[in-house]
PDB file of C-alpha atoms in Angstrom:
ATOM      1  CA  MET I  18     -59.907 -24.512-207.691  1.00 58.00           C
ATOM      2  CA  GLU I  19     -57.420 -25.599-210.431  1.00 67.00           C
ATOM      3  CA  LYS I  20     -54.806 -23.029-209.134  1.00 70.00           C
ATOM      4  CA  LEU I  21     -54.436 -25.016-205.877  1.00 76.00           C
ATOM      5  CA  SER I  22     -52.902 -28.005-207.563  1.00 77.00           C
ATOM      6  CA  GLN I  23     -50.426 -26.133-209.689  1.00 80.00           C
ATOM      7  CA  PRO I  24     -46.685 -26.253-208.660  1.00 82.00           C
ATOM      8  CA  ILE I  25     -45.205 -22.834-207.881  1.00 82.00           C
ATOM      9  CA  GLU I  26     -41.648 -22.342-209.057  1.00 82.00           C
ATOM     10  CA  ARG I  27     -39.317 -21.019-206.203  1.00 85.00           C
ATOM     11  CA  PHE I  28     -37.409 -17.821-206.945  1.00 87.00           C
ATOM     12  CA  ASP I  29     -34.059 -19.535-205.945  1.00 89.00           C
ATOM     13  CA  VAL I  30     -34.427 -22.852-207.800  1.00 90.00           C
ATOM     14  CA  LYS I  31     -32.159 -21.936-210.706  1.00 92.00           C
ATOM     15  CA  ASP I  32     -29.304 -20.650-208.573  1.00 93.00           C
ATOM     16  CA  LYS I  33     -29.507 -23.943-206.399  1.00 92.00           C
ATOM     17  CA  ILE I  34     -29.502 -26.257-209.422  1.00 93.00           C
ATOM     18  CA  ALA I  35     -26.543 -24.348-210.952  1.00 95.00           C
ATOM     19  CA  GLY I  36     -24.720 -24.490-207.534  1.00 93.00           C
ATOM     20  CA  GLU I  37     -24.604 -20.628-207.485  1.00 92.00           C
ATOM     21  CA  ALA I  38     -26.958 -20.020-204.482  1.00 93.00           C
ATOM     22  CA  LYS I  39     -25.486 -18.108-201.636  1.00 91.00           C
ATOM     23  CA  TYR I  40     -25.998 -19.171-198.079  1.00 92.00           C
ATOM     24  CA  CYS I  41     -25.129 -17.400-194.901  1.00 89.00           C
ATOM     25  CA  ALA I  42     -22.075 -19.507-194.496  1.00 88.00           C
ATOM     26  CA  ASP I  43     -20.796 -18.265-197.812  1.00 90.00           C
ATOM     27  CA  LEU I  44     -20.863 -14.706-196.783  1.00 89.00           C
ATOM     28  CA  HIS I  45     -17.713 -13.104-195.219  1.00 90.00           C
ATOM     29  CA  PRO I  46     -18.367  -9.281-194.919  1.00 92.00           C
ATOM     30  CA  ASP I  47     -15.461  -7.029-193.887  1.00 92.00           C
ATOM     31  CA  GLY I  48     -15.140  -6.859-190.118  1.00 87.00           C
ATOM     32  CA  LEU I  49     -16.885 -10.072-189.564  1.00 86.00           C
ATOM     33  CA  ILE I  50     -16.614 -11.282-185.901  1.00 84.00           C
ATOM     34  CA  TYR I  51     -16.457 -15.073-185.236  1.00 84.00           C
ATOM     35  CA  ALA I  52     -17.542 -16.720-182.040  1.00 88.00           C
ATOM     36  CA  ARG I  53     -17.262 -20.089-180.435  1.00 89.00           C
ATOM     37  CA  THR I  54     -19.187 -21.596-177.626  1.00 91.00           C
ATOM     38  CA  LEU I  55     -17.606 -23.661-174.939  1.00 91.00           C
ATOM     39  CA  ARG I  56     -20.058 -26.599-174.178  1.00 95.00           C
ATOM     40  CA  ALA I  57     -20.260 -28.951-171.211  1.00 95.00           C
ATOM     41  CA  THR I  58     -18.552 -32.446-171.941  1.00 95.00           C
ATOM     42  CA  LEU I  59     -20.301 -34.059-168.891  1.00 95.00           C
ATOM     43  CA  ALA I  60     -23.997 -34.676-168.111  1.00 93.00           C
ATOM     44  CA  ARG I  61     -24.023 -33.289-164.620  1.00 94.00           C
ATOM     45  CA  ALA I  62     -21.106 -31.413-162.990  1.00 96.00           C
ATOM     46  CA  ARG I  63     -20.252 -28.334-160.917  1.00 97.00           C
ATOM     47  CA  ILE I  64     -18.157 -25.615-162.598  1.00 95.00           C
ATOM     48  CA  LEU I  65     -15.077 -25.297-160.275  1.00 95.00           C
ATOM     49  CA  SER I  66     -12.875 -23.215-162.607  1.00 92.00           C
ATOM     50  CA  ILE I  67     -12.417 -22.648-166.318  1.00 88.00           C
ATOM     51  CA  SER I  68      -8.936 -22.655-167.724  1.00 87.00           C
ATOM     52  CA  LEU I  69      -8.322 -20.604-170.832  1.00 84.00           C
ATOM     53  CA  PRO I  70      -5.311 -20.769-173.122  1.00 86.00           C
ATOM     54  CA  GLU I  71      -3.396 -17.671-173.957  1.00 90.00           C
ATOM     55  CA  LEU I  72      -5.429 -15.650-176.289  1.00 87.00           C
ATOM     56  CA  PRO I  73      -4.622 -12.865-178.889  1.00 88.00           C
ATOM     57  CA  PRO I  74      -5.377  -9.354-177.699  1.00 87.00           C
ATOM     58  CA  ASP I  75      -8.388  -8.877-179.894  1.00 85.00           C
ATOM     59  CA  TYR I  76     -10.232 -12.064-178.387  1.00 88.00           C
ATOM     60  CA  VAL I  77     -13.097 -11.477-175.904  1.00 88.00           C
ATOM     61  CA  ILE I  78     -14.506 -13.811-173.369  1.00 89.00           C
ATOM     62  CA  VAL I  79     -18.257 -13.761-172.736  1.00 91.00           C
ATOM     63  CA  ASP I  80     -19.896 -15.648-169.990  1.00 91.00           C
ATOM     64  CA  HIS I  81     -23.115 -15.561-167.856  1.00 93.00           C
ATOM     65  CA  ARG I  82     -21.871 -12.411-166.051  1.00 93.00           C
ATOM     66  CA  ASP I  83     -22.092 -10.570-169.433  1.00 93.00           C
ATOM     67  CA  ILE I  84     -25.879 -11.227-169.985  1.00 92.00           C
ATOM     68  CA  PRO I  85     -27.807  -8.107-169.231  1.00 92.00           C
ATOM     69  CA  GLY I  86     -30.810  -8.817-166.934  1.00 91.00           C
ATOM     70  CA  ARG I  87     -31.578 -12.359-166.107  1.00 91.00           C
ATOM     71  CA  ASN I  88     -29.518 -15.320-167.514  1.00 92.00           C
ATOM     72  CA  VAL I  89     -32.370 -17.274-168.904  1.00 92.00           C
ATOM     73  CA  VAL I  90     -33.939 -18.349-172.112  1.00 88.00           C
ATOM     74  CA  PRO I  91     -37.660 -18.158-171.727  1.00 84.00           C
ATOM     75  CA  ILE I  92     -38.828 -21.193-173.774  1.00 81.00           C
ATOM     76  CA  VAL I  93     -41.704 -22.721-171.880  1.00 77.00           C
ATOM     77  CA  PHE I  94     -40.588 -21.914-168.367  1.00 79.00           C
ATOM     78  CA  GLU I  95     -37.923 -19.308-167.372  1.00 78.00           C
ATOM     79  CA  ASP I  96     -35.601 -21.941-166.006  1.00 79.00           C
ATOM     80  CA  GLN I  97     -33.212 -22.564-168.835  1.00 86.00           C
ATOM     81  CA  PRO I  98     -30.050 -20.556-168.430  1.00 91.00           C
ATOM     82  CA  PHE I  99     -28.308 -19.027-171.477  1.00 92.00           C
ATOM     83  CA  PHE I 100     -24.902 -19.851-170.086  1.00 95.00           C
ATOM     84  CA  ALA I 101     -24.353 -22.262-167.136  1.00 94.00           C
ATOM     85  CA  GLU I 102     -23.167 -20.560-163.935  1.00 93.00           C
ATOM     86  CA  GLN I 103     -22.195 -22.950-161.176  1.00 93.00           C
ATOM     87  CA  GLU I 104     -23.115 -26.361-162.680  1.00 95.00           C
ATOM     88  CA  VAL I 105     -23.998 -27.972-165.948  1.00 95.00           C
ATOM     89  CA  LYS I 106     -26.997 -30.105-166.329  1.00 93.00           C
ATOM     90  CA  TYR I 107     -26.592 -31.867-169.734  1.00 94.00           C
ATOM     91  CA  ILE I 108     -23.825 -32.642-172.289  1.00 97.00           C
ATOM     92  CA  GLY I 109     -23.565 -29.616-174.774  1.00 96.00           C
ATOM     93  CA  GLU I 110     -24.987 -27.086-172.297  1.00 95.00           C
ATOM     94  CA  PRO I 111     -23.356 -23.712-173.087  1.00 94.00           C
ATOM     95  CA  ILE I 112     -20.818 -22.537-170.492  1.00 92.00           C
TER      96      ILE I 112
END
């Protein structure tokens, strides 16, 4: 039983203490693609149109039409859309 009360040294503790630990945000492999999510700024609103600025030719827009199958995130019920389609229901909802 004495083993249960003994501390276990983490494998990454020395790197973290020295400030040398690598996190996902520190990694930038060649060919890395960045993404940004447009989110609702209103708590409840209909989406009438989305105006986009002029984008460089290598940019891609992804919305609810690009989701294969059903546009839902099945957490508890399958009623949460991955991207809002015609209306947003809360501030911060992905469009």
